[in-house]
Coordinates of C-alpha atoms in Angstrom, one line a residue:
P1 CA 93.0 118.7 104.0
G2 CA 90.3 116.1 104.2
G3 CA 89.1 117.0 100.7
R4 CA 92.6 116.8 99.3
V5 CA 93.2 113.3 100.8
T6 CA 89.8 112.1 99.5
G7 CA 90.7 113.4 96.1
E8 CA 94.0 111.7 96.2
H9 CA 92.3 108.5 97.3
A10 CA 89.9 108.6 94.4
R11 CA 92.7 109.3 91.9
L12 CA 94.8 106.4 93.3
R13 CA 91.8 104.1 93.1
D14 CA 91.4 104.9 89.4
L15 CA 95.1 104.4 88.8
R16 CA 95.0 101.1 90.5
L17 CA 92.0 100.0 88.5
T18 CA 93.8 101.0 85.3
A19 CA 97.0 99.2 86.3
V20 CA 95.1 95.9 87.2
L21 CA 93.2 95.9 83.9
A22 CA 96.4 96.5 82.0
A23 CA 98.1 93.6 83.8
L24 CA 95.1 91.3 83.1
K25 CA 95.1 92.3 79.4
A26 CA 98.9 91.8 79.1
S27 CA 98.5 88.3 80.6
G28 CA 96.1 87.4 77.8
A29 CA 93.5 86.2 80.3
R30 CA 89.9 85.6 79.0
R31 CA 88.4 83.9 82.2
V32 CA 89.1 86.0 85.3
L33 CA 88.3 85.8 89.0
D34 CA 88.0 89.0 91.0
L35 CA 88.6 87.7 94.6
G36 CA 87.2 90.1 97.2
C37 CA 85.3 92.0 94.5
G38 CA 83.6 94.4 96.9
D39 CA 81.2 96.7 95.1
G40 CA 82.2 95.6 91.7
R41 CA 84.3 98.5 90.4
L42 CA 86.8 96.1 88.7
L43 CA 84.1 93.9 87.4
A44 CA 82.5 96.9 85.6
G45 CA 85.9 97.7 84.1
M46 CA 86.3 94.2 82.8
L47 CA 82.9 94.1 81.3
Q48 CA 83.8 97.0 79.1
D49 CA 86.6 95.0 77.5
G50 CA 85.6 92.1 75.1
Q51 CA 88.9 90.2 75.9
F52 CA 87.3 89.1 79.1
E53 CA 84.8 86.4 78.2
E54 CA 84.0 85.0 81.6
I55 CA 84.2 87.2 84.7
V56 CA 83.5 86.0 88.2
G57 CA 83.3 88.2 91.3
V58 CA 83.8 86.5 94.7
D59 CA 83.2 88.1 98.1
A60 CA 82.5 86.8 101.6
S61 CA 80.0 89.6 102.1
A62 CA 76.4 89.2 100.7
A63 CA 75.9 93.0 101.1
A64 CA 79.0 93.7 99.0
L65 CA 77.7 91.3 96.3
E66 CA 74.3 93.1 96.3
R67 CA 76.1 96.5 95.9
A68 CA 78.1 95.0 93.0
A69 CA 74.9 93.7 91.3
R70 CA 73.4 97.2 91.6
R71 CA 76.6 98.9 90.3
L72 CA 76.6 96.5 87.3
R73 CA 72.8 96.8 86.8
L74 CA 72.6 93.0 86.4
D75 CA 68.8 93.1 86.2
E76 CA 68.9 95.4 83.2
M77 CA 71.8 93.7 81.4
A78 CA 71.4 92.3 77.9
P79 CA 71.4 88.5 78.0
R80 CA 74.7 88.1 76.1
Q81 CA 76.4 90.5 78.4
R82 CA 74.8 89.0 81.5
A83 CA 76.1 85.5 80.4
R84 CA 79.7 86.8 80.8
I85 CA 79.4 87.5 84.6
R86 CA 78.7 85.7 87.8
L87 CA 78.8 86.7 91.4
L88 CA 79.6 84.1 94.0
Q89 CA 79.7 84.3 97.8
G90 CA 82.7 82.6 99.3
A91 CA 85.5 83.0 101.8
L92 CA 89.0 83.4 100.2
T93 CA 90.8 81.5 102.9
Y94 CA 89.0 78.2 102.0
S95 CA 89.6 76.1 98.9
D96 CA 86.6 76.3 96.6
R97 CA 86.2 74.0 93.6
R98 CA 84.1 76.6 91.7
L99 CA 87.3 78.7 91.4
A100 CA 89.6 76.2 89.8
G101 CA 90.9 76.5 86.2
Y102 CA 90.8 80.2 85.5
D103 CA 93.3 82.2 83.4
A104 CA 93.8 84.9 86.0
A105 CA 92.7 86.0 89.5
V106 CA 92.9 89.4 91.1
L107 CA 93.5 90.3 94.8
M108 CA 93.1 94.1 94.6
E109 CA 93.5 95.7 98.0
V110 CA 92.5 92.4 99.7
I111 CA 95.4 90.8 101.4
E112 CA 95.9 93.7 103.9
H113 CA 92.3 93.0 105.2
I114 CA 93.2 89.4 106.2
D115 CA 94.7 88.5 109.5
P116 CA 98.4 87.6 109.1
D117 CA 97.9 84.2 110.6
R118 CA 95.3 83.5 107.8
L119 CA 97.5 84.5 104.9
G120 CA 98.8 80.9 104.6
A121 CA 95.2 79.7 104.2
L122 CA 94.6 82.4 101.5
E123 CA 97.8 81.3 99.7
Q124 CA 96.8 77.6 99.8
A125 CA 93.2 78.4 98.6
V126 CA 94.3 80.7 95.7
F127 CA 97.7 79.3 94.5
G128 CA 97.3 75.7 95.7
G129 CA 93.5 75.2 95.1
A130 CA 92.3 77.6 92.4
A131 CA 95.8 77.8 90.8
P132 CA 95.0 80.3 88.0
A133 CA 97.6 80.9 85.4
A134 CA 98.3 84.4 86.7
V135 CA 97.4 86.3 89.9
V136 CA 97.5 90.1 90.1
V137 CA 97.9 91.4 93.7
T138 CA 97.9 95.1 94.8
T139 CA 98.4 96.4 98.4
P140 CA 99.4 99.7 100.0
N141 CA 103.1 100.5 100.2
A142 CA 103.7 101.2 103.9
D143 CA 107.0 103.0 102.9
Y144 CA 104.8 105.7 101.3
N145 CA 102.7 106.4 104.4
V146 CA 105.1 109.1 105.6
R147 CA 103.9 111.2 102.6
Y148 CA 100.3 111.4 104.0
P149 CA 100.3 114.5 106.2
G150 CA 97.3 113.4 108.2
L151 CA 98.6 109.9 109.0
A152 CA 100.4 109.5 112.4
P153 CA 103.7 107.6 112.3
G154 CA 103.1 103.9 112.3
A155 CA 99.4 104.3 111.6
R156 CA 97.6 102.5 108.8
R157 CA 95.6 104.0 106.0
H158 CA 92.4 102.3 106.9
P159 CA 91.1 101.0 110.3
D160 CA 90.2 97.6 108.8
H161 CA 93.8 97.0 107.5
R162 CA 95.4 94.2 109.5
F163 CA 98.8 95.2 108.3
E164 CA 100.5 97.3 105.6
W165 CA 103.7 96.1 104.0
S166 CA 106.9 97.9 102.9
R167 CA 108.1 97.2 99.4
A168 CA 110.7 94.8 100.8
E169 CA 108.1 92.9 102.9
F170 CA 105.7 92.6 99.9
R171 CA 108.4 91.4 97.6
A172 CA 109.6 88.8 100.1
W173 CA 106.0 87.5 100.5
A174 CA 105.2 87.4 96.8
E175 CA 108.5 85.8 95.9
A176 CA 108.1 83.1 98.6
V177 CA 104.5 82.3 97.5
A178 CA 105.7 82.2 93.8
G179 CA 108.5 79.8 94.8
R180 CA 106.3 77.5 96.7
H181 CA 103.7 77.1 94.0
G182 CA 105.6 77.2 90.7
Y183 CA 105.1 80.9 89.8
T184 CA 107.3 83.8 88.9
A185 CA 106.8 87.2 90.4
A186 CA 107.1 90.6 88.7
F187 CA 106.5 94.0 90.4
E188 CA 105.2 97.3 89.2
P189 CA 104.5 100.7 90.9
V190 CA 101.0 102.2 90.9
G191 CA 100.8 106.0 91.2
A192 CA 103.5 108.6 91.2
E193 CA 106.8 107.2 92.6
D194 CA 108.4 109.2 95.4
S195 CA 112.2 109.1 95.1
R196 CA 112.6 107.7 98.7
A197 CA 109.2 106.3 99.6
G198 CA 108.3 104.6 96.3
P199 CA 104.8 104.5 94.9
P200 CA 101.6 104.7 97.0
T201 CA 100.4 101.3 95.8
Q202 CA 102.5 98.2 94.9
L203 CA 101.4 95.6 92.4
A204 CA 102.7 92.1 91.7
V205 CA 101.9 89.8 88.8
L206 CA 102.5 86.1 89.7
A207 CA 102.6 84.0 86.6
R208 CA 102.6 80.2 86.7
C209 CA 105.8 78.8 85.2
P210 CA 105.1 76.9 81.9

């Protein structure tokens, strides 16, 4: 069973990456922030698409940024390609002037790692401070957890998750954030949708009102 779950996790990770890249392309973004970029998987995907002219990966962890640099092979990159990407260390719950003015930002599997009482600070830093034209957010759908045979009722998918939201909870949060900061919110499923539990991952695109 462990192998099957690992395989499902890898497939879902790939589907999530594809969905986020599609949402970014559809937004028309050319300058993109990957907030909580981790080991750089999404950064690598963006580098393969010429639409993305400036790509910035941000993470609080220096070790994660080192892993991203290795994955991207920054040291071996041709100068023109290297000029498209930057890696910055920074905490996502504090406003950072370096992050202002971008076309889009991504929070891919990030919010559930933040303590609920710090979500307001994240919201202010991203939507109030950085204020990109679009923000793509993905997070696990807690409604789907009943479909994981090895997961005890009420348990979370990862020990570092501070919470996991149902579809209704995620929608309520995203719509409230959008309303407070002058954005609209649209929602998409990621992964095969179960008729009752919905998709394993939920995605929202918050777009700033013109």
